Amino acid sequence: MSDPTRVLVLNSGSSSVKYQLLDMRDGARLAVGLVERIGEETSRLVHTPVDGGERRERTEPIADHEAALKAVAGELSADGLGLDSPELAAIGHRVVHGGLKFSAPTVITDEVLAEVERLVPVAPLHNPANITGIRTARALRPDLPQVAVFDTAFHATMPEHAARYAIDTETADAHRIRRYGFHGTSHAYVSRKAAALLGRAPEEVNVIVLHLGNGASASAVAGGRCVDTSMGLTPLEGLVMGTRSGDVDPAVVFHLERVAGMSTDEIDVLLNKKSGLVGLCGDNDMREIRRRIDEGDERARLAFDIYIHRLKKYIGAYYAVLGRVDAVVFTAGVGENAAPVREAAVAGLEELGLAVDAGLNAVRSGEPRLISPEYARVAVAVVPTDEELEIAQQTYSLVTSESH
C-alpha cells in the first residue's frame, strides 16, 4: 500500500471546532466543516463533503470538545473518510501561541503539550481550547502523528530590536513579555504566494502583508522572513480591528481604573470585545459600514477613516523598516473583498510608488491578482489566504520528513 497522504486540520476555539480534510498529493479538500456553540443546547454541526456530496447540517446539544470531535469523526466516516482510515497521515492542530520555544511545526508529545499549557497566561482565550482539541484528538487516534502549527512561529525571526518592549528587562524576561505576533500561518502563506505572483523567489522580495479580517495584522517580510509585525504579546496590539482597539496609550488602562472605577477584567473586555469598529460605530462588518457611509452616516464614516488612518501608518512604518518594498498585499475577509479599503489605504502614497487601478481593484476573484497599474513602482496585490492548507502542508512535510 502507498504511504498515507491525507491530513486533517483542526482549529479548536473556545466554543467551536473548524476542520478540513485535505489530500496532500494535490492539496485538494475532501471535506470541510464547523461545530459551533459547543456546550449549548443549540450546538450546530455543518459538514460539507467536497466531492459531490450533500451539505449536512444538524442542531443538537454537543456537550464538549470530545463530543464535538466524535461527531466530526462520525460525519467523516459517513463519507468513507473516517479517522480510522489508513490514508490519514496526520492531524494538524492550529495552536495560537508558541512562545519563544516553538518557532516551527512540532510533533505533539506530552512534553510539548505541557509547554503549550505553560503559555496559557499569555493566550488565555486561545491556548486552552487548542489544548482541549489536541487532547481529544490524541485520545481518538493515539497511534497517529499529531502536529502543532503555531500562529506565532512565522514571526519568531523578528530581530530583538523589533520583538522587545522598552520595559525593564528582568521583569520582561521573568514574565515572557515580548512581541510574538499572530496570524503567522496566513502571513507565511500570503508572502510566499505574493512572491510567486511577481514571478520571483520569496528570498528575493520584500513585502508588506495586510491580513484584514475581524482580527487584523500587518507584517514586514524581508526575503521570506518576518522582521516586524503589528500584533504583540497578545492579538490586541496594532491595527484597528472588528472589536479590538489596536494601539492605545497604555495609560488608558490606569485612567479607566482610577477615574471610571473599572476592574482589570472590565477593561480587558472593553479593549478586546467592545472597541475597534464596533466600539466606534456599533458595527464590525465592513459591508454594513460602507452601506451606512453611502447613506451619509457620520459615525460610520469616522470609524472607517480611523481604520484607514491606522492602516496607512503601518504601511508607512513597514516601508521604512524594509527600506525597499516590492509589494503591498491585502488578504483575509476584508482585505480580499473590500475594494474601498484597499483604495483608501494606498491613496496619497503615490510618492512611495503605490497606486491602485480602479478597474482592477473592482474585480472580484478567488485568485491572487495585481490591482496596481503597470507604471506603479511597487506592486499592490490581493492574495486570498489559506491557513488550513498552510497548516496541512507544514504538518505533512514534518511527518513525511520524520518517517523517511
mmCIF file of C-alpha atoms in Angstrom:
data_model
loop_
_atom_site.group_PDB
_atom_site.id
_atom_site.type_symbol
_atom_site.label_atom_id
_atom_site.label_comp_id
_atom_site.label_asym_id
_atom_site.label_seq_id
_atom_site.Cartn_x
_atom_site.Cartn_y
_atom_site.Cartn_z
ATOM 1 C CA MET A 1 0.000 0.000 0.000
ATOM 2 C CA SER A 2 1.183 3.530 -0.775
ATOM 3 C CA ASP A 3 2.011 5.966 2.002
ATOM 4 C CA PRO A 4 -0.969 7.825 3.521
ATOM 5 C CA THR A 5 -1.477 11.302 2.035
ATOM 6 C CA ARG A 6 -4.407 12.833 3.929
ATOM 7 C CA VAL A 7 -4.163 15.426 6.697
ATOM 8 C CA LEU A 8 -6.997 16.507 8.977
ATOM 9 C CA VAL A 9 -6.639 20.128 10.098
ATOM 10 C CA LEU A 10 -8.326 21.063 13.389
ATOM 11 C CA ASN A 11 -8.835 24.604 14.650
ATOM 12 C CA SER A 12 -10.354 24.348 18.129
ATOM 13 C CA GLY A 13 -11.818 27.551 19.536
ATOM 14 C CA SER A 14 -13.344 28.123 22.964
ATOM 15 C CA SER A 15 -16.804 27.010 21.775
ATOM 16 C CA SER A 16 -16.155 25.799 18.224
ATOM 17 C CA VAL A 17 -14.159 23.388 16.099
ATOM 18 C CA LYS A 18 -13.394 24.153 12.450
ATOM 19 C CA TYR A 19 -11.969 21.321 10.396
ATOM 20 C CA GLN A 20 -10.790 20.415 6.915
ATOM 21 C CA LEU A 21 -9.590 17.131 5.464
ATOM 22 C CA LEU A 22 -7.064 17.564 2.652
ATOM 23 C CA ASP A 23 -5.270 15.245 0.254
ATOM 24 C CA MET A 24 -1.655 16.376 0.142
ATOM 25 C CA ARG A 25 -0.954 14.904 -3.277
ATOM 26 C CA ASP A 26 -2.612 17.980 -4.778
ATOM 27 C CA GLY A 27 -3.894 19.977 -1.775
ATOM 28 C CA ALA A 28 -7.498 19.080 -2.645
ATOM 29 C CA ARG A 29 -10.132 19.448 0.053
ATOM 30 C CA LEU A 30 -12.101 16.283 0.726
ATOM 31 C CA ALA A 31 -14.352 17.705 3.445
ATOM 32 C CA VAL A 32 -14.828 20.926 5.398
ATOM 33 C CA GLY A 33 -16.925 21.616 8.433
ATOM 34 C CA LEU A 34 -17.696 23.505 11.593
ATOM 35 C CA VAL A 35 -19.077 22.682 15.017
ATOM 36 C CA GLU A 36 -20.189 25.800 16.877
ATOM 37 C CA ARG A 37 -21.860 26.752 20.157
ATOM 38 C CA ILE A 38 -20.275 23.735 21.903
ATOM 39 C CA GLY A 39 -21.723 23.335 25.409
ATOM 40 C CA GLU A 40 -25.063 24.916 24.474
ATOM 41 C CA GLU A 41 -28.458 23.366 23.759
ATOM 42 C CA THR A 42 -28.319 24.807 20.241
ATOM 43 C CA SER A 43 -24.932 23.405 19.172
ATOM 44 C CA ARG A 44 -24.699 23.212 15.377
ATOM 45 C CA LEU A 45 -22.634 20.973 13.104
ATOM 46 C CA VAL A 46 -22.243 21.821 9.424
ATOM 47 C CA HIS A 47 -20.375 19.288 7.266
ATOM 48 C CA THR A 48 -19.661 19.535 3.540
ATOM 49 C CA PRO A 49 -18.053 16.691 1.603
ATOM 50 C CA VAL A 50 -16.361 18.489 -1.273
ATOM 51 C CA ASP A 51 -16.540 15.756 -3.893
ATOM 52 C CA GLY A 52 -20.166 15.979 -4.914
ATOM 53 C CA GLY A 53 -21.741 15.104 -1.567
ATOM 54 C CA GLU A 54 -24.637 16.933 0.053
ATOM 55 C CA ARG A 55 -24.017 19.581 2.711
ATOM 56 C CA ARG A 56 -25.342 18.278 6.027
ATOM 57 C CA GLU A 57 -26.402 20.374 8.991
ATOM 58 C CA ARG A 58 -27.785 19.442 12.356
ATOM 59 C CA THR A 59 -28.633 21.283 15.554
ATOM 60 C CA GLU A 60 -28.425 19.350 18.829
ATOM 61 C CA PRO A 61 -26.699 19.641 22.219
ATOM 62 C CA ILE A 62 -22.956 18.903 21.947
ATOM 63 C CA ALA A 63 -21.598 18.936 25.482
ATOM 64 C CA ASP A 64 -17.866 19.440 24.993
ATOM 65 C CA HIS A 65 -14.938 19.241 22.569
ATOM 66 C CA GLU A 66 -14.692 15.473 22.972
ATOM 67 C CA ALA A 67 -18.317 15.088 21.862
ATOM 68 C CA ALA A 68 -17.710 17.591 19.054
ATOM 69 C CA LEU A 69 -14.716 15.678 17.662
ATOM 70 C CA LYS A 70 -16.570 12.385 17.906
ATOM 71 C CA ALA A 71 -19.407 13.966 15.923
ATOM 72 C CA VAL A 72 -16.886 15.193 13.332
ATOM 73 C CA ALA A 73 -15.387 11.691 13.126
ATOM 74 C CA GLY A 74 -18.878 10.313 12.547
ATOM 75 C CA GLU A 75 -19.568 12.734 9.698
ATOM 76 C CA LEU A 76 -16.242 11.901 8.047
ATOM 77 C CA SER A 77 -16.914 8.165 8.417
ATOM 78 C CA ALA A 78 -20.282 8.573 6.711
ATOM 79 C CA ASP A 79 -18.375 9.776 3.644
ATOM 80 C CA GLY A 80 -15.790 6.995 3.864
ATOM 81 C CA LEU A 81 -13.212 9.459 5.199
ATOM 82 C CA GLY A 82 -13.126 8.416 8.855
ATOM 83 C CA LEU A 83 -10.373 8.946 11.411
ATOM 84 C CA ASP A 84 -9.652 5.215 11.234
ATOM 85 C CA SER A 85 -8.758 5.476 7.539
ATOM 86 C CA PRO A 86 -5.300 4.084 6.677
ATOM 87 C CA GLU A 87 -4.972 7.004 4.260
ATOM 88 C CA LEU A 88 -4.837 9.540 7.133
ATOM 89 C CA ALA A 89 -1.198 10.551 7.614
ATOM 90 C CA ALA A 90 -1.550 13.044 10.485
ATOM 91 C CA ILE A 91 -3.722 15.561 12.289
ATOM 92 C CA GLY A 92 -2.527 19.171 12.202
ATOM 93 C CA HIS A 93 -3.640 21.492 15.010
ATOM 94 C CA ARG A 94 -3.689 25.255 14.917
ATOM 95 C CA VAL A 95 -2.147 26.491 18.171
ATOM 96 C CA VAL A 96 -2.278 30.239 18.670
ATOM 97 C CA HIS A 97 0.673 30.839 20.998
ATOM 98 C CA GLY A 98 4.005 29.016 20.820
ATOM 99 C CA GLY A 99 6.025 31.470 22.884
ATOM 100 C CA LEU A 100 9.783 31.522 22.298
ATOM 101 C CA LYS A 101 10.187 27.761 22.407
ATOM 102 C CA PHE A 102 8.252 26.830 19.270
ATOM 103 C CA SER A 103 9.338 28.509 16.050
ATOM 104 C CA ALA A 104 8.419 25.649 13.704
ATOM 105 C CA PRO A 105 5.716 22.982 13.367
ATOM 106 C CA THR A 106 6.216 20.419 16.127
ATOM 107 C CA VAL A 107 5.124 16.808 16.634
ATOM 108 C CA ILE A 108 2.986 16.810 19.769
ATOM 109 C CA THR A 109 4.300 14.866 22.765
ATOM 110 C CA ASP A 110 3.342 15.063 26.431
ATOM 111 C CA GLU A 111 6.275 17.460 26.937
ATOM 112 C CA VAL A 112 5.150 19.711 24.066
ATOM 113 C CA LEU A 113 1.609 19.793 25.424
ATOM 114 C CA ALA A 114 2.898 20.710 28.889
ATOM 115 C CA GLU A 115 4.828 23.655 27.415
ATOM 116 C CA VAL A 116 1.759 24.852 25.480
ATOM 117 C CA GLU A 117 -0.126 24.725 28.800
ATOM 118 C CA ARG A 118 2.570 26.875 30.412
ATOM 119 C CA LEU A 119 1.798 29.518 27.780
ATOM 120 C CA VAL A 120 -1.871 29.789 28.775
ATOM 121 C CA PRO A 121 -1.296 33.023 30.786
ATOM 122 C CA VAL A 122 -0.194 34.844 27.596
ATOM 123 C CA ALA A 123 -3.002 33.326 25.475
ATOM 124 C CA PRO A 124 -5.883 32.719 27.910
ATOM 125 C CA LEU A 125 -8.585 32.932 25.230
ATOM 126 C CA HIS A 126 -7.000 30.603 22.696
ATOM 127 C CA ASN A 127 -4.479 28.075 24.026
ATOM 128 C CA PRO A 128 -6.865 26.279 26.442
ATOM 129 C CA ALA A 129 -9.249 25.487 23.560
ATOM 130 C CA ASN A 130 -6.348 24.397 21.339
ATOM 131 C CA ILE A 131 -5.124 22.089 24.134
ATOM 132 C CA THR A 132 -8.582 20.541 24.569
ATOM 133 C CA GLY A 133 -8.760 19.795 20.843
ATOM 134 C CA ILE A 134 -5.310 18.187 20.897
ATOM 135 C CA ARG A 135 -6.090 16.018 23.929
ATOM 136 C CA THR A 136 -9.342 14.810 22.405
ATOM 137 C CA ALA A 137 -7.789 14.027 19.014
ATOM 138 C CA ARG A 138 -4.892 12.162 20.657
ATOM 139 C CA ALA A 139 -7.365 10.055 22.619
ATOM 140 C CA LEU A 140 -9.276 9.207 19.431
ATOM 141 C CA ARG A 141 -6.128 8.320 17.445
ATOM 142 C CA PRO A 142 -3.213 7.786 19.865
ATOM 143 C CA ASP A 143 -1.232 5.983 17.148
ATOM 144 C CA LEU A 144 -1.367 8.873 14.663
ATOM 145 C CA PRO A 145 1.216 11.696 14.432
ATOM 146 C CA GLN A 146 -0.323 14.959 15.645
ATOM 147 C CA VAL A 147 1.389 18.230 14.829
ATOM 148 C CA ALA A 148 1.074 21.692 16.373
ATOM 149 C CA VAL A 149 1.388 24.572 13.913
ATOM 150 C CA PHE A 150 1.804 27.837 15.816
ATOM 151 C CA ASP A 151 0.345 31.235 14.860
ATOM 152 C CA THR A 152 3.420 32.867 16.365
ATOM 153 C CA ALA A 153 6.071 30.735 14.607
ATOM 154 C CA PHE A 154 6.485 32.771 11.396
ATOM 155 C CA HIS A 155 7.218 35.874 13.469
ATOM 156 C CA ALA A 156 9.981 34.185 15.500
ATOM 157 C CA THR A 157 12.534 35.593 13.005
ATOM 158 C CA MET A 158 11.894 39.142 14.253
ATOM 159 C CA PRO A 159 15.140 40.714 15.476
ATOM 160 C CA GLU A 160 15.345 41.544 19.167
ATOM 161 C CA HIS A 161 15.065 45.276 18.489
ATOM 162 C CA ALA A 162 11.633 44.635 16.929
ATOM 163 C CA ALA A 163 10.474 41.952 19.364
ATOM 164 C CA ARG A 164 11.354 43.568 22.706
ATOM 165 C CA TYR A 165 9.314 46.185 24.516
ATOM 166 C CA ALA A 166 11.230 49.012 26.175
ATOM 167 C CA ILE A 167 10.430 47.890 29.717
ATOM 168 C CA ASP A 168 12.688 46.571 32.489
ATOM 169 C CA THR A 169 14.480 43.546 31.003
ATOM 170 C CA GLU A 170 14.344 41.359 34.116
ATOM 171 C CA THR A 171 10.608 41.879 34.515
ATOM 172 C CA ALA A 172 10.022 41.208 30.817
ATOM 173 C CA ASP A 173 12.083 38.019 30.835
ATOM 174 C CA ALA A 174 10.565 36.724 34.070
ATOM 175 C CA HIS A 175 7.029 37.002 32.653
ATOM 176 C CA ARG A 176 7.754 36.259 28.945
ATOM 177 C CA ILE A 177 6.718 39.768 27.936
ATOM 178 C CA ARG A 178 7.710 40.497 24.333
ATOM 179 C CA ARG A 179 6.130 40.858 20.913
ATOM 180 C CA TYR A 180 5.191 37.464 19.456
ATOM 181 C CA GLY A 181 2.796 38.340 16.608
ATOM 182 C CA PHE A 182 -0.114 36.248 15.330
ATOM 183 C CA HIS A 183 -1.810 35.175 12.068
ATOM 184 C CA GLY A 184 1.601 33.700 11.246
ATOM 185 C CA THR A 185 0.321 30.881 9.039
ATOM 186 C CA SER A 186 -1.523 33.450 6.925
ATOM 187 C CA HIS A 187 1.453 35.822 6.675
ATOM 188 C CA ALA A 188 3.739 32.915 5.716
ATOM 189 C CA TYR A 189 1.380 31.604 3.029
ATOM 190 C CA VAL A 190 0.476 35.005 1.565
ATOM 191 C CA SER A 191 4.031 36.383 1.450
ATOM 192 C CA ARG A 192 5.154 33.247 -0.413
ATOM 193 C CA LYS A 193 2.221 33.437 -2.861
ATOM 194 C CA ALA A 194 2.898 37.133 -3.447
ATOM 195 C CA ALA A 195 6.472 36.347 -4.466
ATOM 196 C CA ALA A 196 5.169 33.715 -6.909
ATOM 197 C CA LEU A 197 2.706 36.277 -8.308
ATOM 198 C CA LEU A 198 5.667 38.575 -9.023
ATOM 199 C CA GLY A 199 7.498 35.648 -10.650
ATOM 200 C CA ARG A 200 10.284 35.722 -8.084
ATOM 201 C CA ALA A 201 11.597 33.593 -5.226
ATOM 202 C CA PRO A 202 10.495 34.569 -1.694
ATOM 203 C CA GLU A 203 14.163 35.220 -0.810
ATOM 204 C CA GLU A 204 14.298 37.974 -3.451
ATOM 205 C CA VAL A 205 11.339 40.121 -2.420
ATOM 206 C CA ASN A 206 10.282 42.434 0.395
ATOM 207 C CA VAL A 207 6.547 42.550 1.039
ATOM 208 C CA ILE A 208 4.123 44.200 3.429
ATOM 209 C CA VAL A 209 1.261 41.801 4.193
ATOM 210 C CA LEU A 210 -2.040 43.224 5.470
ATOM 211 C CA HIS A 211 -4.222 40.478 6.964
ATOM 212 C CA LEU A 212 -7.547 42.278 7.383
ATOM 213 C CA GLY A 213 -10.380 40.273 8.887
ATOM 214 C CA ASN A 214 -12.294 40.747 12.127
ATOM 215 C CA GLY A 215 -8.830 40.384 13.620
ATOM 216 C CA ALA A 216 -6.242 42.343 11.643
ATOM 217 C CA SER A 217 -2.458 42.419 11.499
ATOM 218 C CA ALA A 218 0.341 43.726 9.310
ATOM 219 C CA SER A 219 3.783 42.259 8.754
ATOM 220 C CA ALA A 220 7.048 43.354 7.155
ATOM 221 C CA VAL A 221 8.606 40.377 5.372
ATOM 222 C CA ALA A 222 12.161 40.696 4.049
ATOM 223 C CA GLY A 223 13.362 37.872 1.818
ATOM 224 C CA GLY A 224 10.788 35.438 3.178
ATOM 225 C CA ARG A 225 11.490 36.241 6.843
ATOM 226 C CA CYS A 226 9.287 38.320 9.133
ATOM 227 C CA VAL A 227 11.188 41.320 10.528
ATOM 228 C CA ASP A 228 8.240 43.098 12.183
ATOM 229 C CA THR A 229 4.542 42.591 12.819
ATOM 230 C CA SER A 230 1.788 44.685 14.355
ATOM 231 C CA MET A 231 0.380 42.302 16.999
ATOM 232 C CA GLY A 232 2.397 41.901 20.167
ATOM 233 C CA LEU A 233 2.273 39.889 23.399
ATOM 234 C CA THR A 234 -1.396 39.303 22.545
ATOM 235 C CA PRO A 235 -3.522 39.876 19.428
ATOM 236 C CA LEU A 236 -4.711 43.224 20.850
ATOM 237 C CA GLU A 237 -1.842 45.434 19.649
ATOM 238 C CA GLY A 238 -1.657 47.120 16.260
ATOM 239 C CA LEU A 239 -4.354 47.818 13.690
ATOM 240 C CA VAL A 240 -7.953 48.827 14.379
ATOM 241 C CA MET A 241 -9.975 45.584 14.257
ATOM 242 C CA GLY A 242 -13.593 44.487 14.344
ATOM 243 C CA THR A 243 -13.897 44.570 18.135
ATOM 244 C CA ARG A 244 -10.299 45.244 19.296
ATOM 245 C CA SER A 245 -8.825 48.692 19.789
ATOM 246 C CA GLY A 246 -5.344 48.010 18.453
ATOM 247 C CA ASP A 247 -2.750 50.541 19.634
ATOM 248 C CA VAL A 248 -3.710 52.713 22.618
ATOM 249 C CA ASP A 249 -1.677 54.633 25.182
ATOM 250 C CA PRO A 250 -1.107 52.020 27.961
ATOM 251 C CA ALA A 251 -2.057 54.692 30.489
ATOM 252 C CA VAL A 252 -5.662 54.453 29.218
ATOM 253 C CA VAL A 253 -5.863 51.293 31.361
ATOM 254 C CA PHE A 254 -4.731 53.101 34.535
ATOM 255 C CA HIS A 255 -7.018 56.034 33.754
ATOM 256 C CA LEU A 256 -10.083 53.794 33.382
ATOM 257 C CA GLU A 257 -9.235 52.008 36.612
ATOM 258 C CA ARG A 258 -8.753 55.207 38.616
ATOM 259 C CA VAL A 259 -11.326 57.533 37.056
ATOM 260 C CA ALA A 260 -14.039 55.162 35.798
ATOM 261 C CA GLY A 261 -13.597 52.600 38.587
ATOM 262 C CA MET A 262 -13.359 49.765 36.051
ATOM 263 C CA SER A 263 -11.800 46.435 37.011
ATOM 264 C CA THR A 264 -8.956 44.838 35.050
ATOM 265 C CA ASP A 265 -11.395 42.287 33.624
ATOM 266 C CA GLU A 266 -13.833 45.013 32.559
ATOM 267 C CA ILE A 267 -11.052 46.923 30.786
ATOM 268 C CA ASP A 268 -9.922 43.691 29.113
ATOM 269 C CA VAL A 269 -13.459 43.146 27.760
ATOM 270 C CA LEU A 270 -13.692 46.789 26.670
ATOM 271 C CA LEU A 271 -10.458 46.748 24.655
ATOM 272 C CA ASN A 272 -10.901 43.249 23.177
ATOM 273 C CA LYS A 273 -14.643 42.992 22.591
ATOM 274 C CA LYS A 274 -16.223 46.452 22.707
ATOM 275 C CA SER A 275 -13.675 48.565 20.843
ATOM 276 C CA GLY A 276 -12.383 48.783 17.278
ATOM 277 C CA LEU A 277 -15.044 49.316 14.629
ATOM 278 C CA VAL A 278 -17.880 48.052 16.834
ATOM 279 C CA GLY A 279 -16.897 50.494 19.582
ATOM 280 C CA LEU A 280 -16.633 53.385 17.158
ATOM 281 C CA CYS A 281 -19.871 52.915 15.232
ATOM 282 C CA GLY A 282 -21.728 49.837 16.520
ATOM 283 C CA ASP A 283 -20.867 47.648 13.511
ATOM 284 C CA ASN A 284 -17.869 45.429 12.834
ATOM 285 C CA ASP A 285 -18.984 44.278 9.374
ATOM 286 C CA MET A 286 -17.191 46.394 6.761
ATOM 287 C CA ARG A 287 -20.021 45.858 4.254
ATOM 288 C CA GLU A 288 -22.522 47.346 6.677
ATOM 289 C CA ILE A 289 -20.184 50.229 7.499
ATOM 290 C CA ARG A 290 -19.785 51.060 3.789
ATOM 291 C CA ARG A 291 -23.578 50.909 3.329
ATOM 292 C CA ARG A 292 -24.029 53.344 6.189
ATOM 293 C CA ILE A 293 -21.366 55.676 4.748
ATOM 294 C CA ASP A 294 -23.221 55.683 1.418
ATOM 295 C CA GLU A 295 -26.321 56.811 3.330
ATOM 296 C CA GLY A 296 -24.406 59.682 4.918
ATOM 297 C CA ASP A 297 -23.814 58.167 8.370
ATOM 298 C CA GLU A 298 -21.072 60.238 10.031
ATOM 299 C CA ARG A 299 -20.246 57.734 12.790
ATOM 300 C CA ALA A 300 -19.613 55.048 10.192
ATOM 301 C CA ARG A 301 -17.507 57.477 8.136
ATOM 302 C CA LEU A 302 -15.351 58.377 11.160
ATOM 303 C CA ALA A 303 -14.884 54.701 12.074
ATOM 304 C CA PHE A 304 -13.747 53.958 8.500
ATOM 305 C CA ASP A 305 -11.378 56.940 8.495
ATOM 306 C CA ILE A 306 -9.788 55.886 11.807
ATOM 307 C CA TYR A 307 -9.396 52.319 10.478
ATOM 308 C CA ILE A 308 -7.710 53.554 7.280
ATOM 309 C CA HIS A 309 -5.508 56.082 9.101
ATOM 310 C CA ARG A 310 -4.042 53.331 11.313
ATOM 311 C CA LEU A 311 -3.565 51.046 8.301
ATOM 312 C CA LYS A 312 -1.757 53.766 6.380
ATOM 313 C CA LYS A 313 0.543 54.463 9.361
ATOM 314 C CA TYR A 314 1.614 50.819 9.408
ATOM 315 C CA ILE A 315 2.214 50.724 5.650
ATOM 316 C CA GLY A 316 4.490 53.754 6.024
ATOM 317 C CA ALA A 317 6.237 52.359 9.091
ATOM 318 C CA TYR A 318 6.960 48.996 7.461
ATOM 319 C CA TYR A 319 8.113 50.710 4.284
ATOM 320 C CA ALA A 320 10.704 52.439 6.477
ATOM 321 C CA VAL A 321 11.624 49.177 8.259
ATOM 322 C CA LEU A 322 12.139 47.317 4.964
ATOM 323 C CA GLY A 323 13.844 50.143 3.062
ATOM 324 C CA ARG A 324 12.707 48.632 -0.237
ATOM 325 C CA VAL A 325 9.216 47.270 -0.876
ATOM 326 C CA ASP A 326 8.304 45.103 -3.855
ATOM 327 C CA ALA A 327 4.626 44.584 -2.975
ATOM 328 C CA VAL A 328 1.875 45.550 -0.568
ATOM 329 C CA VAL A 329 -0.505 42.600 -0.264
ATOM 330 C CA PHE A 330 -4.084 42.526 1.022
ATOM 331 C CA THR A 331 -5.613 39.313 2.367
ATOM 332 C CA ALA A 332 -8.361 37.821 4.619
ATOM 333 C CA GLY A 333 -12.063 38.699 4.624
ATOM 334 C CA VAL A 334 -11.844 42.497 4.428
ATOM 335 C CA GLY A 335 -8.543 42.593 2.552
ATOM 336 C CA GLU A 336 -9.804 40.243 -0.153
ATOM 337 C CA ASN A 337 -13.326 41.627 -0.569
ATOM 338 C CA ALA A 338 -13.459 45.325 0.395
ATOM 339 C CA ALA A 339 -12.226 47.305 -2.628
ATOM 340 C CA PRO A 340 -12.859 50.691 -0.902
ATOM 341 C CA VAL A 341 -10.489 49.688 1.942
ATOM 342 C CA ARG A 342 -7.702 48.815 -0.498
ATOM 343 C CA GLU A 343 -8.205 52.015 -2.464
ATOM 344 C CA ALA A 344 -8.270 54.240 0.618
ATOM 345 C CA ALA A 345 -5.265 52.525 2.253
ATOM 346 C CA VAL A 346 -2.878 53.474 -0.582
ATOM 347 C CA ALA A 347 -4.495 56.766 -1.619
ATOM 348 C CA GLY A 348 -1.960 59.589 -1.315
ATOM 349 C CA LEU A 349 1.028 57.236 -1.218
ATOM 350 C CA GLU A 350 2.000 57.801 -4.847
ATOM 351 C CA GLU A 351 5.343 59.266 -3.792
ATOM 352 C CA LEU A 352 6.131 55.853 -2.282
ATOM 353 C CA GLY A 353 5.402 54.216 -5.641
ATOM 354 C CA LEU A 354 1.974 52.926 -4.591
ATOM 355 C CA ALA A 355 -1.205 53.188 -6.643
ATOM 356 C CA VAL A 356 -4.377 51.201 -7.311
ATOM 357 C CA ASP A 357 -6.041 50.770 -10.697
ATOM 358 C CA ALA A 358 -9.776 51.357 -10.135
ATOM 359 C CA GLY A 359 -10.835 48.797 -12.734
ATOM 360 C CA LEU A 360 -8.538 46.045 -11.478
ATOM 361 C CA ASN A 361 -9.450 46.819 -7.855
ATOM 362 C CA ALA A 362 -13.165 46.393 -8.618
ATOM 363 C CA VAL A 363 -12.731 42.850 -9.957
ATOM 364 C CA ARG A 364 -13.871 40.091 -7.580
ATOM 365 C CA SER A 365 -11.863 36.901 -7.851
ATOM 366 C CA GLY A 366 -10.671 33.987 -5.732
ATOM 367 C CA GLU A 367 -7.278 34.094 -7.455
ATOM 368 C CA PRO A 368 -4.103 36.011 -6.496
ATOM 369 C CA ARG A 369 -4.013 39.165 -8.604
ATOM 370 C CA LEU A 370 -2.334 42.530 -9.075
ATOM 371 C CA ILE A 371 -4.522 45.606 -8.658
ATOM 372 C CA SER A 372 -1.838 48.247 -9.304
ATOM 373 C CA PRO A 373 -1.340 49.953 -12.687
ATOM 374 C CA GLU A 374 1.597 48.810 -14.816
ATOM 375 C CA TYR A 375 3.535 52.015 -14.155
ATOM 376 C CA ALA A 376 3.451 51.602 -10.355
ATOM 377 C CA ARG A 377 6.903 51.143 -8.833
ATOM 378 C CA VAL A 378 5.506 48.920 -6.052
ATOM 379 C CA ALA A 379 3.005 46.176 -6.809
ATOM 380 C CA VAL A 380 -0.298 46.195 -4.921
ATOM 381 C CA ALA A 381 -1.853 42.732 -4.799
ATOM 382 C CA VAL A 382 -4.768 40.749 -3.437
ATOM 383 C CA VAL A 383 -3.805 37.213 -2.375
ATOM 384 C CA PRO A 384 -6.535 35.018 -0.829
ATOM 385 C CA THR A 385 -5.190 33.399 2.308
ATOM 386 C CA ASP A 386 -5.432 29.681 3.014
ATOM 387 C CA GLU A 387 -4.379 28.991 6.583
ATOM 388 C CA GLU A 388 -5.749 25.441 6.567
ATOM 389 C CA LEU A 389 -3.699 24.498 3.503
ATOM 390 C CA GLU A 390 -0.606 26.067 5.095
ATOM 391 C CA ILE A 391 -1.165 24.076 8.317
ATOM 392 C CA ALA A 392 -1.721 20.887 6.295
ATOM 393 C CA GLN A 393 1.427 21.444 4.216
ATOM 394 C CA GLN A 394 3.579 22.126 7.271
ATOM 395 C CA THR A 395 2.106 19.091 9.064
ATOM 396 C CA TYR A 396 2.575 16.733 6.119
ATOM 397 C CA SER A 397 6.078 17.979 5.382
ATOM 398 C CA LEU A 398 7.112 17.367 9.000
ATOM 399 C CA VAL A 399 5.645 13.856 9.347
ATOM 400 C CA THR A 400 6.927 12.663 5.965
ATOM 401 C CA SER A 401 10.431 14.004 6.624
ATOM 402 C CA GLU A 402 10.486 12.268 10.021
ATOM 403 C CA SER A 403 9.225 8.957 8.620
ATOM 404 C CA HIS A 404 11.851 8.699 5.869
#
